[in-house]
Structures are given as structure tokens and as C-alpha cells.
Amino acid sequence: MRAPGPRFHLPTFRLRRRSTEAEQLVESPSAQLQEFLVRLGSALLAIGTASRDIQGTLKRVATALGSPRATLIVFPTLIFVGLPGEAQTRFDVAEASGGEVRFDRAAHVYAVVDRALAGEITAAQGIEALDAIASARPRFNRLVRIIGHGFASAGVALVLLGAETTSMLYAFALGMLVGAAKLFVRPGTYAAILLPVATAFALALTVFLLGRTVLIDEPLQVLVPPLVTLLPGAVLTTGIQELAAGDMVAGSSRLVSGIAQLGFLAIGILAAMQITGVPASTALLSTQPPLGAIQPWLGVLLFSVGIFLYYCGPRRSLYFLTLVLLVAYGGQLVGTFVMGNVFSGFFGALALTVLAYLVQAVRGAPPAVVCFLPAFWLLVPGATGLIRLTQTATGVDFDASSIPNVLGSIVSIALGVLVGTALYRQLYTIAPARWGLRLV
């Protein structure tokens, strides 16, 4: 008989999927858990996290800290938390402390979430941590933040409108004025409520008057970029995203709010145009010059630095923020080549979402929400929507498809976020635990 030859066995790989359900780490909930969940949900709402994401996060935290049967209802500005055995349901109204979202505060809030999910803090310690976060001073002083807002404005002028050097300098100066107005207006007052329309009116009045003296050739190149942080691009996109996910109350309220805010900005610009008497054909006509190969990428870098300074990015977060913005802009350019301008945002949002969720696991990287907000301003719909709305209202450069195209851009970006989130969740389930990916 012949001796059997050597046998070769191909290695087998078994793909083990991780569960997306939270593990209960505490046997029974503490007396402070309900208050902690309410306070944590309010903090997440205040930093701009989508309602559906907050509900999932709070559910996992409640499970980890001993109450898997917690009842949670989250709206864009209101949160309800009920626990079994509690006599009443607690609720809280979300309001951004200090006026605007700060990226350093957002990073600290998500650090509290991570520690709670790991069972490293109790509910009482979580409440103390949230109190400390709310009272913490910004990383940068007001002067640095104002200069940062000017940089962001100049970067947008270069990326979206192809502004020349002179127009960029005007956009930088006016961007600093807008940044100062936002920082010095007290949150929650009528002045804060009227700030968008008042700022748009005052800025347009200044730009149109300078345009009459031929100091500014392209008013839109100077006017729109300083208003970028007032544009509701993120609100509109998140609203569409929530509607697509079946969260009709949160989605519709965000969508109406974003459209109203865009309308207020447009009314401020139109009122200034009527007062100055500048012809609409001069004030609102946009003739974007052709961009070179390097200019828009330099604009993204300038925008990233400005956003980092103004919103007080956490330490070392500038590198990750810049990387995500460059990838988002590059994805949009690829989308423009493949599918045209209307649907280009899908590719940018898809790349942005996956990368932002992946890099937040790296030490020193900011939470994904920090990268989403500036990226939504950089991706087309915010500035483009304001330009098209004002132009359509005055009949300048009128195109019957302009408004549907803007809506199509918003929908495509929202779909990109949804697809990117679904793809990341699949990556999370097959990635090793040592990667430290955060479930969304």
C-alpha cells in the first residue's frame, strides 16, 4: 500500500459579530440615575446630536447602569425619562450653555458617555462631571475665537465662491465682526433670537453700500461667507435624516426651523438691498471665477483652522478635523464628476460619516459630532440655499430648478449620512474590540 501523502488544510476564518446591545454592569439603578439620564440627554441635545442617536445612547447608558427597561422620549429641544419604580417622569429642556456649541464641551460630554457605558462612573459622579463641563471656561479667549471666525469666513469664500484675494480680506474682516457679535450677545435673550436676521441685514447694508462705491465687485463673495456659521445646513440635513429614519416629530420640527432660519437671513439681505437701492442684478449676481487645482484645498485648510479656533476644538483635534473636512470635500468633488452637482453631496457625506465615526476611536480625536457640523457648512446646501433663495426672490439669475436642486442636495447629503452610518455599524460588529470603536 502506498503511504498517504501529506495533507494540506487551508486556514479557516470565522467572522465573529459583536452585539450592538449594551451590557448591564450594575445590578440595580441608583437613586440619581433618572436625573443623570435627563442631564446627559440635555447635554447631548445642546451639542447638536440627532434625537435618534441620543435615544440610543441613553438607552445603552440606562442598561449599563442598571435600568434596561427605561422609557425615553427625545425631541430636538426636550427630553423625557421614565424609570420603572419611579413615581414620576422627569423632563428637561435643552439649551446650549454659553450660547453656541463648543467642541471642547462636546468632547467632554462624550467622555462622560464612554465612562458611563464602561461602568467607570456612577450616576452621581456623572452629574458632577456634567456640572463641571457646563461651568468650564472655553479653551480660547474671545479674541482668538473672533480671529478664528474670520479665518473660517475667508476659507468659505475661497472654497464655495472662488473669491479673489481682496474679497477674501473683506470676508475675513466681516467674519470677525460676525464672530464678535455672536460671542457678545447673551444667550436666551431677544437679541440672540434676532441675531441672524439683524446680522444679515447689517452685513448686507455694509456690503451693498461699499459695492456702490466700487470697493467690492462681487458682493455675494463678501456677504455670504461671514454668515456661514448662521446657516442651517446641519439642521436641514439632520431634519431630512430623521424623517428618513421615521422620526417624524423631530425631523419635521428641525426642517421647519432650518427653512425659517434660511428665510430670516434672506429677508435681512433683501431689506438691506431695498434700503441701499443697489440693483438686484449688481447685488446678487454671482460670477464665480474658475478655481485652480490648489486654491479650494487651501480654503478647506483655512476653514478648518478657523472652525477649530472659534469653536474651541479639543487638543490635537485640529488634525482629525482637517482630515475629515478634506475627505468630505474630496468626496463631493468625486460625486460632482460621477453624478453632477445635485447628488455630489451624497459621496461627500458618505465619506465624512464613515471617517468621522472611525477616527473618533483614536486617542485625541474629537467625537464625530464635532466633525459633522463644519462639514455640513462646507458641503453645498447651506450657502447655496441662501444664494438661490435671495436670487429667486428678486428674479436675478432665476432658474426654476434652483430650489428643487438645493432640496435634492440636502436629501442626497442626508442619504449619504444614513448609508454611512449603516456601513459603520456593520464595521463595528465585525471589528475587534481592541479597536475601541464607539457604537452609534
Coordinates of N, CA, C and O in Angstrom, one line a residue, residues 154-317:
A154 N -13.1 83.5 5.5 CA -12.2 83.6 4.3 C -12.1 82.2 3.6 O -12.0 82.2 2.4
G155 N -12.0 81.2 4.4 CA -11.9 79.8 3.8 C -13.1 79.5 3.0 O -13.0 78.9 1.9
V156 N -14.3 79.8 3.5 CA -15.5 79.5 2.8 C -15.6 80.4 1.5 O -16.0 79.9 0.5
A157 N -15.2 81.6 1.6 CA -15.1 82.5 0.4 C -14.3 81.9 -0.7 O -14.7 82.0 -1.9
L158 N -13.2 81.2 -0.3 CA -12.3 80.6 -1.3 C -12.9 79.3 -1.9 O -12.9 79.1 -3.1
V159 N -13.5 78.5 -1.0 CA -13.9 77.2 -1.4 C -15.2 77.2 -2.2 O -15.3 76.6 -3.3
L160 N -16.2 77.9 -1.7 CA -17.5 77.9 -2.3 C -17.8 78.9 -3.4 O -18.6 78.7 -4.3
L161 N -17.1 80.1 -3.3 CA -17.4 81.2 -4.2 C -16.2 81.6 -5.0 O -16.3 82.5 -5.8
G162 N -15.0 81.0 -4.8 CA -13.9 81.3 -5.6 C -13.4 82.7 -5.5 O -13.0 83.4 -6.5
A163 N -13.5 83.3 -4.3 CA -13.2 84.7 -4.1 C -11.8 85.1 -4.4 O -10.9 84.3 -4.1
E164 N -11.6 86.3 -4.9 CA -10.2 86.8 -5.1 C -9.7 87.2 -3.8 O -10.3 87.3 -2.8
T165 N -8.4 87.6 -3.8 CA -7.7 88.0 -2.5 C -8.4 89.1 -1.8 O -8.6 89.1 -0.6
T166 N -8.8 90.2 -2.6 CA -9.4 91.3 -2.0 C -10.7 90.9 -1.3 O -11.0 91.3 -0.2
S167 N -11.5 90.2 -2.0 CA -12.8 89.7 -1.5 C -12.6 88.8 -0.2 O -13.3 88.9 0.8
M168 N -11.5 88.0 -0.2 CA -11.2 87.2 1.0 C -10.9 88.1 2.2 O -11.3 87.8 3.3
L169 N -10.2 89.1 1.9 CA -9.8 90.0 3.0 C -11.0 90.7 3.6 O -11.2 90.8 4.8
Y170 N -11.9 91.1 2.7 CA -13.2 91.7 3.2 C -14.0 90.7 4.0 O -14.6 90.9 5.0
A171 N -14.1 89.4 3.5 CA -14.8 88.4 4.1 C -14.2 88.1 5.5 O -14.9 87.8 6.5
F172 N -12.8 88.1 5.6 CA -12.2 87.9 6.9 C -12.6 89.0 7.9 O -12.9 88.7 9.0
A173 N -12.5 90.2 7.5 CA -12.9 91.3 8.4 C -14.3 91.3 8.8 O -14.6 91.4 10.0
L174 N -15.2 91.0 7.9 CA -16.6 91.0 8.2 C -16.9 89.7 9.1 O -17.8 89.7 9.9
G175 N -16.2 88.6 8.8 CA -16.3 87.4 9.6 C -15.9 87.6 11.0 O -16.6 87.1 11.9
M176 N -14.9 88.4 11.3 CA -14.6 88.8 12.6 C -15.7 89.6 13.3 O -16.0 89.3 14.5
L177 N -16.3 90.5 12.6 CA -17.4 91.2 13.2 C -18.6 90.3 13.6 O -19.2 90.5 14.6
V178 N -18.9 89.4 12.7 CA -20.0 88.5 13.0 C -19.6 87.6 14.2 O -20.5 87.4 15.1
G179 N -18.4 87.1 14.2 CA -17.9 86.3 15.4 C -18.0 87.1 16.7 O -18.5 86.5 17.7
A180 N -17.6 88.3 16.6 CA -17.7 89.2 17.8 C -19.2 89.3 18.3 O -19.5 89.3 19.5
A181 N -20.1 89.6 17.3 CA -21.5 89.8 17.7 C -22.1 88.5 18.3 O -22.8 88.6 19.3
K182 N -21.7 87.4 17.8 CA -22.2 86.1 18.3 C -21.7 85.9 19.7 O -22.4 85.3 20.6
L183 N -20.5 86.2 20.0 CA -19.9 86.0 21.3 C -20.4 86.9 22.4 O -20.4 86.6 23.6
F184 N -20.7 88.2 22.0 CA -21.1 89.2 23.0 C -22.6 89.3 23.2 O -23.0 89.9 24.2
V185 N -23.4 88.6 22.4 CA -24.8 88.6 22.6 C -25.1 87.5 23.7 O -24.7 86.4 23.5
R186 N -25.9 87.8 24.7 CA -26.2 86.9 25.7 C -27.2 85.9 25.3 O -28.3 86.2 24.7
P187 N -26.9 84.6 25.5 CA -27.9 83.5 25.0 C -29.2 83.6 25.7 O -29.3 84.0 26.8
G188 N -30.3 83.3 25.0 CA -31.6 83.2 25.5 C -32.4 84.5 25.5 O -33.5 84.6 26.0
T189 N -31.7 85.6 25.1 CA -32.4 86.9 25.1 C -33.0 87.1 23.7 O -32.8 86.4 22.7
Y190 N -33.8 88.2 23.6 CA -34.4 88.5 22.3 C -33.3 88.9 21.3 O -33.5 88.7 20.1
A191 N -32.3 89.5 21.8 CA -31.2 89.9 20.9 C -30.6 88.6 20.3 O -30.2 88.7 19.1
A192 N -30.5 87.5 21.0 CA -29.9 86.3 20.5 C -30.9 85.7 19.4 O -30.5 85.2 18.4
I193 N -32.2 85.8 19.7 CA -33.2 85.3 18.7 C -33.1 86.1 17.4 O -33.3 85.6 16.3
L194 N -33.0 87.4 17.5 CA -33.0 88.3 16.4 C -31.6 88.4 15.7 O -31.4 89.0 14.7
L195 N -30.6 87.8 16.3 CA -29.2 87.9 15.8 C -29.0 87.5 14.4 O -28.4 88.3 13.6
P196 N -29.6 86.4 13.9 CA -29.4 86.0 12.5 C -29.9 87.1 11.5 O -29.1 87.5 10.6
V197 N -31.1 87.5 11.7 CA -31.7 88.4 10.7 C -31.0 89.8 10.9 O -30.8 90.5 9.9
A198 N -30.7 90.2 12.1 CA -30.1 91.5 12.3 C -28.7 91.5 11.7 O -28.2 92.5 11.1
T199 N -28.0 90.4 11.9 CA -26.6 90.3 11.4 C -26.6 90.3 9.9 O -25.8 91.0 9.2
A200 N -27.5 89.6 9.3 CA -27.6 89.5 7.8 C -27.9 90.9 7.3 O -27.4 91.3 6.3
F201 N -28.8 91.6 7.9 CA -29.2 93.0 7.5 C -28.1 93.9 7.6 O -27.8 94.7 6.6
A202 N -27.4 94.0 8.8 CA -26.3 94.9 9.0 C -25.1 94.6 8.0 O -24.5 95.5 7.4
L203 N -24.9 93.3 7.8 CA -23.8 92.9 6.9 C -24.1 93.3 5.5 O -23.2 93.9 4.8
A204 N -25.3 93.0 5.1 CA -25.7 93.3 3.7 C -25.7 94.8 3.5 O -25.3 95.3 2.4
L205 N -26.2 95.6 4.4 CA -26.2 97.0 4.3 C -24.8 97.5 4.1 O -24.5 98.4 3.2
T206 N -23.8 97.0 4.9 CA -22.4 97.5 4.7 C -21.9 97.1 3.4 O -21.2 97.9 2.7
V207 N -22.1 95.8 3.0 CA -21.5 95.3 1.7 C -22.1 96.1 0.5 O -21.4 96.4 -0.4
F208 N -23.4 96.3 0.5 CA -24.1 96.9 -0.6 C -23.7 98.4 -0.7 O -23.5 98.9 -1.8
L209 N -23.5 99.1 0.4 CA -23.0 100.4 0.4 C -21.6 100.5 -0.2 O -21.3 101.4 -1.0
L210 N -20.7 99.6 0.2 CA -19.4 99.5 -0.3 C -19.4 99.2 -1.8 O -18.6 99.6 -2.6
G211 N -20.4 98.3 -2.2 CA -20.5 98.0 -3.6 C -20.8 99.1 -4.4 O -20.4 99.2 -5.6
R212 N -21.6 100.1 -3.9 CA -22.0 101.3 -4.7 C -20.8 102.2 -5.0 O -20.7 103.0 -5.9
T213 N -19.7 102.1 -4.1 CA -18.5 102.9 -4.3 C -17.4 102.1 -5.0 O -16.3 102.5 -5.1
V214 N -17.8 101.0 -5.6 CA -16.9 100.1 -6.4 C -15.7 99.6 -5.6 O -14.7 99.2 -6.2
L215 N -15.9 99.5 -4.3 CA -14.8 98.9 -3.5 C -15.0 97.4 -3.5 O -14.0 96.6 -3.2
I216 N -16.2 96.9 -3.7 CA -16.5 95.5 -3.8 C -17.2 95.2 -5.1 O -18.2 95.7 -5.4
D217 N -16.5 94.3 -5.9 CA -17.0 94.0 -7.2 C -18.1 92.9 -7.2 O -19.0 92.9 -7.9
E218 N -17.8 91.9 -6.3 CA -18.7 90.8 -6.1 C -19.3 90.7 -4.7 O -18.7 90.1 -3.8
P219 N -20.4 91.4 -4.5 CA -21.0 91.5 -3.1 C -21.2 90.1 -2.5 O -21.0 89.9 -1.3
L220 N -21.7 89.1 -3.3 CA -22.0 87.8 -2.7 C -20.8 87.1 -2.2 O -20.8 86.4 -1.2
Q221 N -19.6 87.3 -2.8 CA -18.4 86.7 -2.3 C -18.0 87.3 -1.0 O -17.3 86.6 -0.2
V222 N -18.4 88.5 -0.6 CA -18.1 89.1 0.7 C -19.2 88.9 1.7 O -18.9 88.7 2.9
L223 N -20.4 88.8 1.2 CA -21.6 88.8 2.1 C -21.9 87.4 2.7 O -22.1 87.3 3.9
V224 N -21.9 86.4 1.9 CA -22.3 85.1 2.3 C -21.3 84.4 3.3 O -21.7 83.8 4.3
P225 N -20.0 84.4 3.0 CA -19.1 83.7 3.9 C -19.1 84.0 5.3 O -19.1 83.2 6.2
P226 N -19.2 85.4 5.7 CA -19.3 85.7 7.2 C -20.5 85.1 7.8 O -20.5 84.9 9.1
L227 N -21.6 84.8 7.1 CA -22.8 84.3 7.6 C -22.8 82.8 7.7 O -23.8 82.2 8.1
V228 N -21.7 82.1 7.4 CA -21.7 80.7 7.2 C -22.1 79.9 8.5 O -22.8 78.9 8.5
T229 N -21.7 80.4 9.7 CA -22.0 79.7 10.9 C -23.4 80.0 11.4 O -23.9 79.4 12.4
L230 N -24.1 80.9 10.7 CA -25.5 81.1 10.9 C -26.4 80.3 10.0 O -27.6 80.3 10.2
L231 N -25.8 79.7 9.0 CA -26.6 78.9 8.0 C -27.1 77.6 8.6 O -26.3 77.0 9.3
P232 N -28.3 77.2 8.3 CA -28.9 76.0 8.9 C -28.6 74.7 8.1 O -29.5 73.8 8.0
G233 N -27.4 74.6 7.5 CA -27.1 73.4 6.7 C -27.2 72.1 7.5 O -27.8 71.1 7.1
A234 N -26.7 72.1 8.7 CA -26.7 70.9 9.6 C -28.1 70.6 10.0 O -28.6 69.5 10.1
V235 N -28.9 71.7 10.3 CA -30.3 71.5 10.8 C -31.1 70.9 9.7 O -31.9 69.9 9.9
L236 N -31.0 71.4 8.5 CA -31.8 70.9 7.4 C -31.5 69.5 7.1 O -32.3 68.6 6.9
T237 N -30.2 69.2 7.0 CA -29.7 67.8 6.7 C -30.1 66.8 7.8 O -30.6 65.7 7.5
T238 N -30.0 67.2 9.1 CA -30.4 66.3 10.2 C -31.9 66.1 10.2 O -32.4 65.0 10.4
G239 N -32.6 67.1 9.8 CA -34.1 67.0 9.7 C -34.5 66.0 8.7 O -35.4 65.1 9.0
I240 N -33.9 66.1 7.5 CA -34.2 65.1 6.5 C -33.8 63.7 6.9 O -34.5 62.7 6.7
Q241 N -32.6 63.6 7.6 CA -32.1 62.3 8.0 C -33.1 61.7 9.0 O -33.4 60.5 9.0
E242 N -33.6 62.5 10.0 CA -34.5 62.0 11.0 C -35.9 61.6 10.3 O -36.5 60.6 10.7
L243 N -36.3 62.4 9.3 CA -37.6 62.0 8.6 C -37.4 60.6 7.9 O -38.3 59.8 7.9
A244 N -36.2 60.5 7.3 CA -36.0 59.2 6.6 C -35.9 58.0 7.5 O -36.2 56.9 7.2
A245 N -35.5 58.3 8.8 CA -35.4 57.2 9.8 C -36.7 57.0 10.5 O -36.7 56.1 11.4
G246 N -37.7 57.7 10.1 CA -39.0 57.5 10.7 C -39.3 58.4 12.0 O -40.4 58.3 12.6
D247 N -38.4 59.3 12.3 CA -38.6 60.2 13.5 C -39.3 61.5 13.0 O -38.6 62.5 12.7
M248 N -40.6 61.4 12.8 CA -41.3 62.5 12.1 C -41.4 63.8 12.9 O -41.3 64.8 12.3
V249 N -41.6 63.7 14.2 CA -41.7 64.9 15.0 C -40.4 65.6 15.0 O -40.4 66.8 14.8
A250 N -39.3 65.0 15.4 CA -38.0 65.6 15.4 C -37.6 66.1 14.0 O -37.1 67.2 13.9
G251 N -37.8 65.3 13.0 CA -37.4 65.6 11.6 C -38.1 66.8 11.1 O -37.5 67.8 10.6
S252 N -39.5 66.8 11.2 CA -40.3 67.9 10.7 C -40.0 69.2 11.4 O -39.9 70.3 10.8
S253 N -39.8 69.2 12.8 CA -39.5 70.4 13.5 C -38.2 71.0 13.1 O -38.0 72.2 13.0
R254 N -37.2 70.1 13.0 CA -35.9 70.6 12.5 C -35.9 71.2 11.1 O -35.3 72.3 10.8
L255 N -36.7 70.6 10.3 CA -36.8 71.0 8.9 C -37.4 72.4 8.8 O -37.0 73.3 8.1
V256 N -38.5 72.6 9.5 CA -39.2 73.8 9.5 C -38.3 74.9 10.2 O -38.3 76.1 9.7
S257 N -37.6 74.6 11.2 CA -36.7 75.5 11.9 C -35.6 76.0 10.9 O -35.3 77.2 10.8
G258 N -35.1 75.0 10.2 CA -34.0 75.4 9.3 C -34.5 76.2 8.1 O -33.8 77.2 7.7
I259 N -35.6 75.9 7.6 CA -36.2 76.7 6.5 C -36.5 78.1 6.9 O -36.2 79.1 6.2
A260 N -37.1 78.2 8.2 CA -37.4 79.6 8.7 C -36.1 80.4 8.9 O -36.1 81.6 8.6
Q261 N -35.0 79.7 9.4 CA -33.8 80.4 9.6 C -33.2 80.9 8.3 O -32.7 82.0 8.2
L262 N -33.3 80.1 7.3 CA -32.8 80.5 6.0 C -33.6 81.7 5.4 O -33.0 82.6 4.8
G263 N -34.9 81.6 5.7 CA -35.8 82.7 5.2 C -35.5 84.0 5.9 O -35.5 85.1 5.3
F264 N -35.2 83.9 7.3 CA -34.8 85.2 8.0 C -33.6 85.8 7.5 O -33.5 87.0 7.3
L265 N -32.6 85.0 7.2 CA -31.3 85.5 6.6 C -31.6 86.2 5.3 O -31.1 87.3 5.0
A266 N -32.4 85.5 4.4 CA -32.7 86.1 3.1 C -33.4 87.4 3.2 O -33.2 88.4 2.5
I267 N -34.4 87.5 4.2 CA -35.2 88.7 4.4 C -34.2 89.9 4.8 O -34.4 91.0 4.4
G268 N -33.3 89.6 5.7 CA -32.3 90.6 6.1 C -31.5 91.2 4.9 O -31.3 92.4 4.8
I269 N -31.1 90.3 4.0 CA -30.4 90.7 2.9 C -31.2 91.5 1.9 O -30.8 92.6 1.4
L270 N -32.5 91.1 1.7 CA -33.4 91.8 0.8 C -33.7 93.1 1.3 O -33.8 94.1 0.5
A271 N -33.9 93.2 2.6 CA -34.3 94.5 3.2 C -33.1 95.5 3.0 O -33.4 96.7 2.7
A272 N -31.9 95.1 3.2 CA -30.8 96.0 3.0 C -30.6 96.4 1.6 O -30.3 97.5 1.3
M273 N -30.9 95.5 0.7 CA -30.9 95.8 -0.7 C -31.9 96.9 -1.1 O -31.6 97.8 -1.9
Q274 N -33.1 96.8 -0.5 CA -34.1 97.8 -0.8 C -33.7 99.2 -0.3 O -33.9 100.2 -0.9
I275 N -33.1 99.2 0.9 CA -32.7 100.5 1.6 C -31.6 101.2 0.8 O -31.6 102.4 0.6
T276 N -30.6 100.4 0.4 CA -29.5 101.0 -0.3 C -29.8 101.3 -1.8 O -29.1 102.2 -2.4
G277 N -30.8 100.7 -2.3 CA -31.1 101.0 -3.7 C -30.2 100.4 -4.7 O -30.2 100.7 -5.9
V278 N -29.4 99.4 -4.3 CA -28.5 98.7 -5.2 C -29.3 97.8 -6.1 O -30.1 97.0 -5.6
P279 N -29.2 97.8 -7.4 CA -29.9 96.9 -8.3 C -29.6 95.5 -7.9 O -28.5 95.1 -7.6
A280 N -30.7 94.6 -8.0 CA -30.5 93.2 -7.6 C -29.5 92.6 -8.6 O -28.8 91.7 -8.2
S281 N -29.4 93.0 -9.8 CA -28.5 92.4 -10.8 C -27.1 92.6 -10.4 O -26.2 91.9 -10.7
T282 N -26.8 93.7 -9.6 CA -25.5 94.0 -9.1 C -25.2 93.3 -7.8 O -24.1 92.8 -7.5
A283 N -26.2 93.4 -6.9 CA -26.0 92.9 -5.6 C -25.9 91.4 -5.5 O -25.2 90.9 -4.6
L284 N -26.7 90.7 -6.3 CA -26.9 89.2 -6.0 C -26.4 88.4 -7.2 O -26.4 87.2 -7.1
L285 N -25.8 89.0 -8.2 CA -25.4 88.2 -9.3 C -24.0 87.6 -9.0 O -23.1 88.3 -8.5
S286 N -23.9 86.3 -9.2 CA -22.7 85.6 -8.8 C -22.0 85.1 -10.1 O -22.6 84.3 -10.9
T287 N -20.7 85.5 -10.3 CA -19.9 85.1 -11.4 C -18.7 84.4 -10.9 O -17.6 85.1 -10.9
Q288 N -18.8 83.2 -10.3 CA -17.7 82.6 -9.7 C -16.5 82.3 -10.7 O -16.7 81.7 -11.7
P289 N -15.3 82.8 -10.4 CA -14.2 82.6 -11.3 C -13.7 81.2 -11.2 O -14.0 80.5 -10.2
P290 N -13.1 80.7 -12.3 CA -12.6 79.3 -12.2 C -11.5 79.2 -11.1 O -10.6 80.0 -11.0
L291 N -11.6 78.0 -10.4 CA -10.6 77.8 -9.3 C -9.4 77.0 -9.9 O -9.6 76.2 -10.8
G292 N -8.3 77.2 -9.3 CA -7.1 76.4 -9.6 C -7.2 75.1 -8.9 O -8.1 74.8 -8.2
A293 N -6.1 74.3 -9.1 CA -6.1 73.0 -8.6 C -5.9 73.0 -7.1 O -6.3 72.1 -6.3
I294 N -5.2 74.0 -6.6 CA -4.8 74.1 -5.2 C -5.7 75.0 -4.3 O -5.9 74.7 -3.1
Q295 N -6.3 76.0 -4.9 CA -7.0 77.0 -4.2 C -8.1 76.4 -3.2 O -8.1 76.8 -2.1
P296 N -9.0 75.6 -3.7 CA -10.1 75.1 -2.8 C -9.5 74.3 -1.7 O -10.1 74.4 -0.6
W297 N -8.5 73.6 -1.9 CA -7.9 72.8 -0.8 C -7.3 73.7 0.3 O -7.4 73.4 1.5
L298 N -6.7 74.8 -0.2 CA -6.2 75.8 0.8 C -7.3 76.4 1.6 O -7.2 76.7 2.8
G299 N -8.4 76.6 0.8 CA -9.6 77.2 1.5 C -10.1 76.2 2.6 O -10.6 76.7 3.7
V300 N -10.1 74.9 2.3 CA -10.6 73.9 3.3 C -9.6 74.0 4.5 O -10.1 73.9 5.7
L301 N -8.3 74.1 4.3 CA -7.4 74.2 5.4 C -7.6 75.4 6.3 O -7.7 75.4 7.5
L302 N -7.9 76.5 5.6 CA -8.1 77.8 6.3 C -9.4 77.7 7.1 O -9.5 78.1 8.2
F303 N -10.4 77.1 6.5 CA -11.7 76.9 7.1 C -11.6 76.1 8.4 O -12.2 76.3 9.4
S304 N -10.8 75.0 8.3 CA -10.6 74.1 9.4 C -9.9 74.7 10.6 O -10.4 74.6 11.7
V305 N -8.9 75.5 10.3 CA -8.2 76.2 11.4 C -9.2 77.2 12.0 O -9.2 77.3 13.3
G306 N -9.9 78.0 11.2 CA -10.9 78.9 11.8 C -11.9 78.3 12.6 O -12.2 78.8 13.7
I307 N -12.5 77.2 12.2 CA -13.5 76.5 13.0 C -12.9 75.9 14.3 O -13.6 76.0 15.3
F308 N -11.7 75.4 14.2 CA -11.1 74.9 15.4 C -10.9 76.0 16.4 O -11.1 75.7 17.6
L309 N -10.5 77.1 16.0 CA -10.3 78.2 17.0 C -11.6 78.8 17.5 O -11.7 79.0 18.7
Y310 N -12.6 79.0 16.6 CA -13.8 79.6 17.1 C -14.6 78.7 18.0 O -15.1 79.2 19.0
Y311 N -14.6 77.4 17.7 CA -15.4 76.5 18.5 C -14.6 75.8 19.5 O -15.1 74.8 20.1
C312 N -13.4 76.2 19.7 CA -12.6 75.7 20.8 C -12.4 74.2 20.7 O -12.8 73.5 21.6
G313 N -11.8 73.8 19.6 CA -11.6 72.3 19.4 C -10.7 71.8 20.5 O -9.8 72.4 21.0
P314 N -10.9 70.5 20.9 CA -10.0 69.9 21.9 C -8.6 69.7 21.4 O -8.3 69.9 20.2
R315 N -7.7 69.5 22.3 CA -6.3 69.3 22.0 C -6.1 68.2 20.9 O -6.7 67.2 21.0
R316 N -5.3 68.5 19.9 CA -5.0 67.6 18.8 C -6.1 67.3 17.9 O -6.0 66.5 17.0
S317 N -7.3 67.9 18.2 CA -8.4 67.6 17.3 C -8.3 68.3 15.9 O -9.0 67.9 15.0

